[in-house]
Coordinates of C-alpha atoms in Angstrom, one line a residue:
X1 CA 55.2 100.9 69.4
X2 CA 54.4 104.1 68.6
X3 CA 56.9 107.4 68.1
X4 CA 57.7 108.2 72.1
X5 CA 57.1 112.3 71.5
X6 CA 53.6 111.2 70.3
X7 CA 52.8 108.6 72.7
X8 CA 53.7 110.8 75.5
X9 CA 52.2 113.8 74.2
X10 CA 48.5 111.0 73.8
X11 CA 48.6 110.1 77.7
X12 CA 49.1 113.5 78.7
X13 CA 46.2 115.1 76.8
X14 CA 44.1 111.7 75.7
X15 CA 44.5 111.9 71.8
X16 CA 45.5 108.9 70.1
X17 CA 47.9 108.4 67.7
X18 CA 49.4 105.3 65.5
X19 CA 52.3 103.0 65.1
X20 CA 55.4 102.0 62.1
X21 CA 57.4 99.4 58.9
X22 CA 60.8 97.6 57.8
X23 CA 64.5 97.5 59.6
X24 CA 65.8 94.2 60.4
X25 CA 67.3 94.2 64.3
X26 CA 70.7 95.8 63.1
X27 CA 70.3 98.6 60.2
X28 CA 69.4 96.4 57.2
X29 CA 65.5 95.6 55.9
X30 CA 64.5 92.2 56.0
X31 CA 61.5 90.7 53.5
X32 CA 61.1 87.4 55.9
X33 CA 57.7 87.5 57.1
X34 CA 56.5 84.8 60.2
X35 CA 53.0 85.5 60.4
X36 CA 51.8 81.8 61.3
X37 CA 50.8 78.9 59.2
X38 CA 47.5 79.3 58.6
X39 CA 48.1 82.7 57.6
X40 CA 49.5 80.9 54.5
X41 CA 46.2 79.3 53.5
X42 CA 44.0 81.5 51.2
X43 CA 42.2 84.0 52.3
X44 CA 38.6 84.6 52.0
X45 CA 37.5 87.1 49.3
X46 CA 36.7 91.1 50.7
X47 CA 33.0 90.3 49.2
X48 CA 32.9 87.2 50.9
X49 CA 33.7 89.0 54.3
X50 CA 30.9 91.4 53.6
X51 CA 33.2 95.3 53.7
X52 CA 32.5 95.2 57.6
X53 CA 33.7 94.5 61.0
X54 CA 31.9 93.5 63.9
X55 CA 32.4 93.3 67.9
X56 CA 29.9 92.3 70.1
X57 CA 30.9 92.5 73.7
X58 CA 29.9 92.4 77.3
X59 CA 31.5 95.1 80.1
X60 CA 31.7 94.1 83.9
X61 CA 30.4 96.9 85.8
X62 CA 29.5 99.3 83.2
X63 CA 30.8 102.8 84.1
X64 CA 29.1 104.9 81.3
X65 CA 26.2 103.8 79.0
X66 CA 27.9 103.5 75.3
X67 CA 30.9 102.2 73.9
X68 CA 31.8 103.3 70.4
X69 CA 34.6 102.8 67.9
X70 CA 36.3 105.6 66.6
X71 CA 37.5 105.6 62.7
X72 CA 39.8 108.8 60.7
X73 CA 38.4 107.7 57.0
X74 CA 40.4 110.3 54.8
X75 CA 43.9 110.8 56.4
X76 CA 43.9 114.9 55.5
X77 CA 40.5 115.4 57.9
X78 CA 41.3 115.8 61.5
X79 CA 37.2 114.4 62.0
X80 CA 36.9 111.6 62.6
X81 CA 33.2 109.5 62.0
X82 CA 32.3 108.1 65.4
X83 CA 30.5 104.4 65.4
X84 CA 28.7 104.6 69.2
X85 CA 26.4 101.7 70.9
X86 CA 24.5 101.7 73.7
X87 CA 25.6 99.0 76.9
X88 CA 22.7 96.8 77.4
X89 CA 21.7 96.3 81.0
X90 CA 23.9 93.5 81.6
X91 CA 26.8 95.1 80.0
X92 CA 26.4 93.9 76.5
X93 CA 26.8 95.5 73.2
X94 CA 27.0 95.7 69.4
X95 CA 29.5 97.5 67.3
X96 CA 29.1 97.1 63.0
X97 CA 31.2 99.6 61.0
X98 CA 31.7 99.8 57.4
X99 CA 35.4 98.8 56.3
X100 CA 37.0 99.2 52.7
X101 CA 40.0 97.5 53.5
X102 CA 42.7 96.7 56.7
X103 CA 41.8 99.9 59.1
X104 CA 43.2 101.3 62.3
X105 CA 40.4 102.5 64.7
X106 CA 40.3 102.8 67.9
X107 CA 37.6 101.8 70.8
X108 CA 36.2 104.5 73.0
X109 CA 35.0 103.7 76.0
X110 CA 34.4 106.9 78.5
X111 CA 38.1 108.5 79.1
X112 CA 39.5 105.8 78.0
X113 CA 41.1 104.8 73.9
X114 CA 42.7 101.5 73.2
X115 CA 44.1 100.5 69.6
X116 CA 42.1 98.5 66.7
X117 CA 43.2 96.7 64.2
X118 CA 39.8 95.9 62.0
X119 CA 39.8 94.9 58.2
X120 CA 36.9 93.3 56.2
X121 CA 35.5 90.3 57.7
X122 CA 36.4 91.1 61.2
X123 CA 34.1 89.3 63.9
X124 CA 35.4 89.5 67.7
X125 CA 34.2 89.5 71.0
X126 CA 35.2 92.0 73.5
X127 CA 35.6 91.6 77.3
X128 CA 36.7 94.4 79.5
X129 CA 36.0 95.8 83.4
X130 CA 34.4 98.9 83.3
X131 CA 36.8 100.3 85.9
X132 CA 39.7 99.2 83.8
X133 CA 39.2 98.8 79.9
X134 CA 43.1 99.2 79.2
X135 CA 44.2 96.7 82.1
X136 CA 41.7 93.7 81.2
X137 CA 40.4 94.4 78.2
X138 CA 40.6 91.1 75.8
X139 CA 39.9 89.6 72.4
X140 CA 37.9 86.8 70.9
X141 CA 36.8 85.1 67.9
X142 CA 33.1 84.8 67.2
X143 CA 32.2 81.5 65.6
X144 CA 35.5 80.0 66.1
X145 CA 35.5 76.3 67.9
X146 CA 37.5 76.5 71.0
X147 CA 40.0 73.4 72.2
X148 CA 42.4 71.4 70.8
X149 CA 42.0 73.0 67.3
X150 CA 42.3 76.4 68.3
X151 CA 45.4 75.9 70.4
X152 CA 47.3 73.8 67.1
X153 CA 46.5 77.4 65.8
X154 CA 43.0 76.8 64.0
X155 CA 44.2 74.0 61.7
X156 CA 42.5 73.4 58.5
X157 CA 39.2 72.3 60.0
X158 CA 38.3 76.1 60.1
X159 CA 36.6 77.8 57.1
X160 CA 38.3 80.6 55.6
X161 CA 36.2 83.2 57.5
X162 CA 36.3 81.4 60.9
X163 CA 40.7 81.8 60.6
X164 CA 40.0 85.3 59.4
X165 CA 38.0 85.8 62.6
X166 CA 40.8 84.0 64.4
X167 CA 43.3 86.1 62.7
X168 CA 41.1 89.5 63.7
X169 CA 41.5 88.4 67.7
X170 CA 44.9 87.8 67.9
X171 CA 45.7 91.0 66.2
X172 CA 43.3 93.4 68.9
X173 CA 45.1 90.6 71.7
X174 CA 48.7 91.5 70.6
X175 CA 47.8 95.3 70.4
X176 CA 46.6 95.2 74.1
X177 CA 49.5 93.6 75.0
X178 CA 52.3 96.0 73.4
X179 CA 50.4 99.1 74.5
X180 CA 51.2 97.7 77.9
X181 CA 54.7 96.4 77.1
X182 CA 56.2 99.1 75.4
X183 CA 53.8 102.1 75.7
X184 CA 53.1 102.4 79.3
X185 CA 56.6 101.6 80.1
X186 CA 58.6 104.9 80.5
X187 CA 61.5 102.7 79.8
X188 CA 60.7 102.8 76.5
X189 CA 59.7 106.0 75.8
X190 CA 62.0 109.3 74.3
X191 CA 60.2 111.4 77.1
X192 CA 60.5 112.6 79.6
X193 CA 63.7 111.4 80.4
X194 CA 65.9 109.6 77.7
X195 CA 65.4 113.0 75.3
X196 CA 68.1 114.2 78.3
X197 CA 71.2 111.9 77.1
X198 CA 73.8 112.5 74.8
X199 CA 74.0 111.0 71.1
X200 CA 75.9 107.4 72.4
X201 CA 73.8 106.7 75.2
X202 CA 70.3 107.7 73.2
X203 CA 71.3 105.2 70.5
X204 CA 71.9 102.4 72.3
X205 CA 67.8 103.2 74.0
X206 CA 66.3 103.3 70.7
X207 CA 68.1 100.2 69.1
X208 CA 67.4 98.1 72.8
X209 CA 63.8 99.3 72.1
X210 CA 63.6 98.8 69.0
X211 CA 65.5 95.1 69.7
X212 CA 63.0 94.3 72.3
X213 CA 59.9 95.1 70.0
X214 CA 60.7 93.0 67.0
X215 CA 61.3 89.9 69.5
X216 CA 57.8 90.5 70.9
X217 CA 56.3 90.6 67.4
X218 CA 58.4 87.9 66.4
X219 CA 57.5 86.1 69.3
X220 CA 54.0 86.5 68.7
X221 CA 53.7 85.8 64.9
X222 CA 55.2 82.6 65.8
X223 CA 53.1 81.3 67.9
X224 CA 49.3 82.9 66.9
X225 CA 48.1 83.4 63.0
X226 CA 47.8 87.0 61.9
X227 CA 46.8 88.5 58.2
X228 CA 49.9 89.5 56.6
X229 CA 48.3 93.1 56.7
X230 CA 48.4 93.1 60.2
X231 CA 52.0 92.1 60.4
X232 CA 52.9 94.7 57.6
X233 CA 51.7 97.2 60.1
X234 CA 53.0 96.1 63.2
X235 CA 56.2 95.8 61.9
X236 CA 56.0 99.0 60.2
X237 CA 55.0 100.2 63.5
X238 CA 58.7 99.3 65.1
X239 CA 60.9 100.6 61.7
X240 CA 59.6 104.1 61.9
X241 CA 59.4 104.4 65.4
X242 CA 62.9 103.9 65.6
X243 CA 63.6 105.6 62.8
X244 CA 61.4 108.9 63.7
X245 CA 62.6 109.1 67.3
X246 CA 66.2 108.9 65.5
X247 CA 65.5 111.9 62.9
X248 CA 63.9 113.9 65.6
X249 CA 66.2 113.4 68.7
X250 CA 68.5 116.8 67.7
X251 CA 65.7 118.9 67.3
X252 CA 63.5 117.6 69.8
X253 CA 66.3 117.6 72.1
X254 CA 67.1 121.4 72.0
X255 CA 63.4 121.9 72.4
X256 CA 63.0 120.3 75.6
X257 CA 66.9 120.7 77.4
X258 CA 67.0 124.3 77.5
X259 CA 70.1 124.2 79.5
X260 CA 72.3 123.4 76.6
X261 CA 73.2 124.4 73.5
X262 CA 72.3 122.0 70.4
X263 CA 74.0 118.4 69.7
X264 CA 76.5 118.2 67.1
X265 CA 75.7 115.5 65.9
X266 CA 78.2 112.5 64.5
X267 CA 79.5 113.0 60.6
X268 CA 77.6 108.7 59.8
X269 CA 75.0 110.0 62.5
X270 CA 71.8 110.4 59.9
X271 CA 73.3 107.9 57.4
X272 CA 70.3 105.5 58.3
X273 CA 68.5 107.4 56.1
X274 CA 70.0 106.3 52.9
X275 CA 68.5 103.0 53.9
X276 CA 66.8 101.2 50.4
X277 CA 63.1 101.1 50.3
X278 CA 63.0 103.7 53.6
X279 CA 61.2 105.9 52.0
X280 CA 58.9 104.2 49.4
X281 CA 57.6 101.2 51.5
X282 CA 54.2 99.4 50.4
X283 CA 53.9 97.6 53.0
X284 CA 53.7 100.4 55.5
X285 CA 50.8 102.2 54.2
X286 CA 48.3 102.0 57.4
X287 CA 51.0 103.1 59.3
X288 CA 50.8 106.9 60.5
X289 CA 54.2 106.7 61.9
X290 CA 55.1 106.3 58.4
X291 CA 53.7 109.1 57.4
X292 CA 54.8 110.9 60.3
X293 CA 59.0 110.2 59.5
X294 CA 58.2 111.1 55.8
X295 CA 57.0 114.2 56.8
X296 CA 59.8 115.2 59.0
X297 CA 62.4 113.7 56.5
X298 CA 61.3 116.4 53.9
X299 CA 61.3 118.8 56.9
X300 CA 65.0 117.5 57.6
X301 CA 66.2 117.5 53.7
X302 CA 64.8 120.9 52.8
X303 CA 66.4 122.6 56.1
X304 CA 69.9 120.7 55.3
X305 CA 69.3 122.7 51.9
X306 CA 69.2 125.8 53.9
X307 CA 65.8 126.9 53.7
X308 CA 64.5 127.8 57.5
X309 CA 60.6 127.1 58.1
X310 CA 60.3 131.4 57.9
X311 CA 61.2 131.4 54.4
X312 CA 59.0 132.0 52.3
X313 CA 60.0 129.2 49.9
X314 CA 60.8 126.7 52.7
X315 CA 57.1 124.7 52.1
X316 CA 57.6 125.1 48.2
X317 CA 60.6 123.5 48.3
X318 CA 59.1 120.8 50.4
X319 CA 56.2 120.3 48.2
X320 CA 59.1 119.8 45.7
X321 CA 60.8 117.6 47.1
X322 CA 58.1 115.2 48.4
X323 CA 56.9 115.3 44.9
X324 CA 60.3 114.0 43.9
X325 CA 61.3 111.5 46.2
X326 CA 58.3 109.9 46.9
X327 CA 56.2 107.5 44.8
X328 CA 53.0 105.7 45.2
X329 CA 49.1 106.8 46.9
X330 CA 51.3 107.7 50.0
X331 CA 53.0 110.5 48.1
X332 CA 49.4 112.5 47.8
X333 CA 49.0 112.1 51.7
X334 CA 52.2 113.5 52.0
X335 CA 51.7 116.2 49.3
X336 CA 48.6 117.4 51.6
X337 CA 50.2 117.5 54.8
X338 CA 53.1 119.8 53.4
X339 CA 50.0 122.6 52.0
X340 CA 47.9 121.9 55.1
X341 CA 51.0 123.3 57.1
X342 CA 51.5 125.1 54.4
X343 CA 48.0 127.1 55.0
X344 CA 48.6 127.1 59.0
X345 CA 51.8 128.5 58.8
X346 CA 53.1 129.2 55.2
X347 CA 52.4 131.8 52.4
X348 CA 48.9 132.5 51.1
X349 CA 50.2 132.8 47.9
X350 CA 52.7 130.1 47.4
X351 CA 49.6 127.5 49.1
X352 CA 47.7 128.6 46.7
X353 CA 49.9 127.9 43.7
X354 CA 50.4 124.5 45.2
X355 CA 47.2 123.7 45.8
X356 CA 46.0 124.2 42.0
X357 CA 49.4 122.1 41.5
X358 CA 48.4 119.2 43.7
X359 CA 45.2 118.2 41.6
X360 CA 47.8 116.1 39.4
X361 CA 48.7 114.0 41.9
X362 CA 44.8 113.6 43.6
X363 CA 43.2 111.8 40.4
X364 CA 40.3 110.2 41.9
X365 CA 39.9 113.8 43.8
X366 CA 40.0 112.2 47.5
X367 CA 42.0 114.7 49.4
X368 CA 41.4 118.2 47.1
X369 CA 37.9 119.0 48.5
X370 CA 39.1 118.7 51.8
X371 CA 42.2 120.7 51.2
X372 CA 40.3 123.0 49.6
X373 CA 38.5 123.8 52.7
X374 CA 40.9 123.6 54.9
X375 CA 42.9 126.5 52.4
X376 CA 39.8 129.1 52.7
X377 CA 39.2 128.2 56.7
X378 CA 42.9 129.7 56.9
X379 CA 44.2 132.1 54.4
X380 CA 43.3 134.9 56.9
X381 CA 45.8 133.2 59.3
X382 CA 48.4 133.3 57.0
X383 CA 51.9 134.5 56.3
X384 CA 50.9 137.8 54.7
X385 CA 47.4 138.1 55.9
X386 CA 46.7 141.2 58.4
X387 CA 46.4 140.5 61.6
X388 CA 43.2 141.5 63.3
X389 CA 43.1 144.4 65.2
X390 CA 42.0 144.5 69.1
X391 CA 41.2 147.5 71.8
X392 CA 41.8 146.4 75.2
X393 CA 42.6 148.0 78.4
X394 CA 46.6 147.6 80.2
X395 CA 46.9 146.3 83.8
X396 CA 47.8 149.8 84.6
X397 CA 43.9 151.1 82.9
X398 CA 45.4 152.3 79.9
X399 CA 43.8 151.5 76.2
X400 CA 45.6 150.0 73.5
X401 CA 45.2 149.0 69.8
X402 CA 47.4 146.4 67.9
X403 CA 47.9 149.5 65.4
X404 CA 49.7 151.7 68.1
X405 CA 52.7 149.2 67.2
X406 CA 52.6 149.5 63.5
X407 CA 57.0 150.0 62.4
X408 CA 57.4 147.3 64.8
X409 CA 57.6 143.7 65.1
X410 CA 55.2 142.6 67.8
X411 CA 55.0 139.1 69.7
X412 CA 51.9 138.2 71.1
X413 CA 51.4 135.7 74.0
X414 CA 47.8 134.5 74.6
X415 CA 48.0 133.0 78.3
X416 CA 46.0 132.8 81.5
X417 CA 47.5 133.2 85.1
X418 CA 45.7 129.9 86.0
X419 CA 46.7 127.6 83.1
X420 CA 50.1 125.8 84.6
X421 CA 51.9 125.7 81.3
X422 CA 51.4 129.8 80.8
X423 CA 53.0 129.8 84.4
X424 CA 55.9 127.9 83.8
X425 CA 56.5 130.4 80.7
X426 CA 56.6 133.4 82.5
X427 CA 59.9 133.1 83.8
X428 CA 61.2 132.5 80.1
X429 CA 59.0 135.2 78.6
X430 CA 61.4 137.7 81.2
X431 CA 64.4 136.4 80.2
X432 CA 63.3 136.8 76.6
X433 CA 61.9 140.5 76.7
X434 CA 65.3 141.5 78.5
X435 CA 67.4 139.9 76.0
X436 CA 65.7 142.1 72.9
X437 CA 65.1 144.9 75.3
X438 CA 66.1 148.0 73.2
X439 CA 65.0 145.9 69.8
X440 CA 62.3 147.0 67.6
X441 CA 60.1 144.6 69.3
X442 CA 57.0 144.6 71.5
X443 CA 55.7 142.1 73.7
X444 CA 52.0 142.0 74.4
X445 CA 50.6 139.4 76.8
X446 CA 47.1 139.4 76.2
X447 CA 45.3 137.5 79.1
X448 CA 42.0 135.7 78.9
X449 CA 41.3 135.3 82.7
X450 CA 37.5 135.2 83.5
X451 CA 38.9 136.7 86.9
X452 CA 39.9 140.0 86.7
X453 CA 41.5 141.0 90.2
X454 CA 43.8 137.7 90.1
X455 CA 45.2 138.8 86.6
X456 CA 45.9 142.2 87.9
X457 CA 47.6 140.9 91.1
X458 CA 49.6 138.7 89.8
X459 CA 50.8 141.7 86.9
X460 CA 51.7 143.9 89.8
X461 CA 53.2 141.5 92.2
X462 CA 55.1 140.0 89.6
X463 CA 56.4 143.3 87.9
X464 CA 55.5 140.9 84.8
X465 CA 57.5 143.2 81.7
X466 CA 55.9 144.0 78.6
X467 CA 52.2 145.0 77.9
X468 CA 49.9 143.6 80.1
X469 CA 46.4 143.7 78.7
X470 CA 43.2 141.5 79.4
X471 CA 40.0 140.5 77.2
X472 CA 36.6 141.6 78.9
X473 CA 35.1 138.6 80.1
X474 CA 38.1 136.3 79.3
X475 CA 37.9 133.2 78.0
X476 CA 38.6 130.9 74.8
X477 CA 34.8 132.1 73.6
X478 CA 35.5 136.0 73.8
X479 CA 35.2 138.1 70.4
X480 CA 39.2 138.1 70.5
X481 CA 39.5 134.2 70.6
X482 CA 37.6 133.5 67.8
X483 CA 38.8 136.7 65.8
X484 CA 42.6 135.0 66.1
X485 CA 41.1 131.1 66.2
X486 CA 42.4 130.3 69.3
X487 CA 42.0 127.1 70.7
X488 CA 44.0 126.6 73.7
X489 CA 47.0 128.9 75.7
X490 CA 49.7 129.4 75.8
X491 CA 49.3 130.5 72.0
X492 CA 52.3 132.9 70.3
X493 CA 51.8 134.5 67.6
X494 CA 54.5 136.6 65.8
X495 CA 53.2 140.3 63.8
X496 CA 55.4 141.9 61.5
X497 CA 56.3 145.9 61.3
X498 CA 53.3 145.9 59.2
X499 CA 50.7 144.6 60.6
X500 CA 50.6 140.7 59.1
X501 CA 51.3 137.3 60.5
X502 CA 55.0 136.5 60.4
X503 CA 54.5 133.4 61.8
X504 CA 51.1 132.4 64.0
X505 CA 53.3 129.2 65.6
X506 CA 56.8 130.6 66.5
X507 CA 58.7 128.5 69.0
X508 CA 57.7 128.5 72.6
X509 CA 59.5 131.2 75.1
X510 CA 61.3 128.3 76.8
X511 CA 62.8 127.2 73.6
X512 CA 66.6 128.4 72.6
X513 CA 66.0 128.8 69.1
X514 CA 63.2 131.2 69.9
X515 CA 65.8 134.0 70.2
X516 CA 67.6 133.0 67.1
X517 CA 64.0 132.8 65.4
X518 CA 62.9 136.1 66.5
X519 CA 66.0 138.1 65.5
X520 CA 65.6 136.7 61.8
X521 CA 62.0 138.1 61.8
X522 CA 63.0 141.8 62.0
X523 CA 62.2 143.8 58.3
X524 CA 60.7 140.6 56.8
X525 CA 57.2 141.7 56.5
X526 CA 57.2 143.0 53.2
X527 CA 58.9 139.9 51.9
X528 CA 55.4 137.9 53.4
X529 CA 52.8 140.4 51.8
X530 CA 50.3 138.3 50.2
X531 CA 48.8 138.4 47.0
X532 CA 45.4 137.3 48.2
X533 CA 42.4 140.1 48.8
X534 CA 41.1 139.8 52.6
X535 CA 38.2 141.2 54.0
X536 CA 37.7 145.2 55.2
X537 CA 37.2 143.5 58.7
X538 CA 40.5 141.8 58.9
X539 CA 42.2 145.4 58.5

């Protein structure tokens, strides 16, 4: 259900993710809604239903001692507010958490992450083996008579908050069930494997996928009572997975099949997106698959303009266009994702004119203070800024500075020789350093091993090219680590000829278009200078 690239990239790494709106099971949108009969009956008030949700829940065989759900409350802030409970000695526990309105959550239990749907008023019961939340985990009402009622679909001998509850279960029950049915089946998924075919063939996957989801909804809404929130959102959930993994597959594609040059695409290949209402959808608010494809649509329409993501106007002429096309509270969420990147990997002083722009479209000031913060946390990082300089001895036990290489363009890769992903790069990083061998370019491979006799082995049994040089004490928590932010290898980073960040996320070595990317750095530095003031200690 939700975009393949994401989901795959949440089971490899744990994170979770979201879901997506509107296509009908050929390329038109549909308004018909089947969301049960008793969704039809009025719904109790939001003051009524109290502005909170509840589980209560017993565990068999507790593996851990707390369960907690997990809920992102401002959609710009990476944090999110954790709810935690302790497990009771017979496995039993009690979860209350403030909601404003229909929420996606998620429960946390140990390693494991499942989906919630929660909104005002939500009351359930939650049964799962401690071995296996994902595999037996289950939903039910509290409050709610069991029998012959319940199974005509909680007729009209229910109170309003007693179908609400009703309503509440069957949503958590249906999620359980498609993360099993569609996103733990490779089958489904763009990676690993279906990112490999050819335009034809790929199709035909995401529109059977996409085929197959809407029956199970369908299927579902027919026979159980959910809010028409929650069928908003899982429908959302099915539109904009189909049409992100459809946007994305060229791109994507190149990254990942490095033995091929990029897809030319067919001339009516991207036409989907003149769809009506595909971009401005109500209804598909919750969704962050949603805002996911809107994102990468601007990405998409600015690029077809001709502006590359190293331009210095590439993320104003996003935040231009966003602020065009879009309409709605969505727009502002989509307005602060384009200067968040913008900070990460833009122009200090283009983010900052956009910033003091956005305040127009933030009225009740939700997202500004945390934009705000997020600007000054990483101006230093940005386009323009200078990059901090470093002393550190060569494999060979020579000393260098990051100023020895001022007049040229300089590529740093942050890597340890026992991470598996730096590994698998060093036969790319070769074949890249040969290619611009000659160039104006440096490559300097700056290792954080704790272990210093297996870095140098590995340098000199491997002849590895470019300069080799190591962090004292290694490590992600070294002076050098937090002096560039770094938070995991491999990380690349791209200097200019004088001495600022070109780019601080260029494509991986593995990619093709990191040649292409590289040869349109060279003399671009002074096009980048910033005209922010940084601190003596940055220079």
């Amino acid at each position: 259900m939700m975009s393949s690239f994401i989901t795959y990239a949440r089971r490899l790494v744990g994170a979770a993710l979201v879901l997506a709106p509107l296509l009908s099971h050929g390329q038109g949108r549909t308004t018909t809604t089947v969301v049960g009969a008793a969704a039809r009956k009025a719904p109790a008030t939001e003051a009524a239903l109290g502005g909170k949700a509840t589980l209560t829940g017993r565990i068999s065989g507790p593996t851990t001692d707390s369960v907690a759900i997990s809920l992102r409350e401002n959609p710009l802030d990476p944090k999110e507010k954790l709810f935690r409970a302790k497990i009771g000695d017979k496995g039993e526990f009690r979860l209350t958490v403030p909601v404003s309105g229909p929420t996606k959550a998620d429960l946390v239990y140990g390693d494991d992450v499942a989906p919630l749907f929660l909104d005002p008023g939500t009351d359930i019961e939650v049964r799962f083996k401690g071995s296996d939340m994902s595999g037996t985990l289950k939903f039910k009402a509290n409050d709610v008579p069991t029998g012959l009622a319940t199974k005509l679909r909680n007729g009209s001998n229910l109170t309003d908050e007693q179908r609400h509850r009703q309503q509440g279960a069957n949503a958590n029950n249906y999620l359980v069930e498609a993360d099993a049915q569609f996103v733990e089946n490779d089958g489904f998924q763009v990676l690993p494997d279906n990112i490999q075919l050819y335009e034809a063939p790929f199709l035909s996957f995401l529109e059977y996928r996409r085929k197959h989801q809407f029956e199970f909804l369908e299927d579902h809404a027919a026979k159980q009572s959910f809010t028409q929130d929650f069928y908003n959102y899982a429908h959302a959930e099915v539109v904009y997975a189909y049409a992100n993994d459809r946007l994305t597959f060229q791109d994507l594609r190149e990254q990942v099949v490095n033995t091929e040059g990029r897809l030319k695409m067919a001339p009516d290949y991207y036409n989907f997106l003149r769809e009506p209402g595909l971009l401005n959808d109500p209804n598909a608010a919750q969704s962050e698959l949603y805002h996911e494809f809107l994102l990468n649509y601007v990405h998409f329409a600015v690029a077809q303009d001709k502006h590359q993501r190293t331009d210095p106007d590439f993320y104003p002429a996003s935040y231009a266009l966003a602020s065009k096309k879009l309409t709605g509270p969505t727009r502002a969420i989509i307005l602060g994702r384009i200067l968040q990147e913008s900070f990460r990997f833009g122009h200090v002083k283009q983010s900052a004119a956009m910033l003091a722009d956005f305040r127009a479209y933030d009225a009740k000031n939700q997202y500004f203070p945390t934009l705000q913060a997020d600007f000054d946390r990483h101006k230093e990082f940005a386009i323009g800024a200078p990059a901090p300089d470093f002393k550190l001895a060569t494999a060979a036990g020579d000393t260098v500075h990051l100023h020895d290489f001022a007049g040229k363009l300089v590529y740093l890769n942050f890597w340890k020789s026992t991470n598996g992903l730096c590994l698998r790069d060093l036969a790319y990083a070769q074949e890249l350093m040969r290619k611009f061998e000659g160039k104006n370019i440096t490559f300097i491979n700056i290792a954080l091993d704790e272990n210093e006799q297996a870095w140098r082995s590995l340098v000199m049994a491997k002849k590895l090219p470019g300069v080799q040089v190591r962090v004292p004490g290694g490590g992600l928590r070294s002076q050098i680590a937090k002096e560039y932010a770094l938070q995991e290898v491999p990380t690349y980073m791209l200097v200019g000829e004088d001495g600022t960040f070109l780019n601080t996320k260029p494509k991986r070595l593995s990619s093709r278009a990191a040649i292409d990317e590289i040869n349109q750095s060279f003399g671009k530095a002074s096009t980048y200078t910033s005209a922010i003031d940084f601190s003596a200690t940055k220079k």
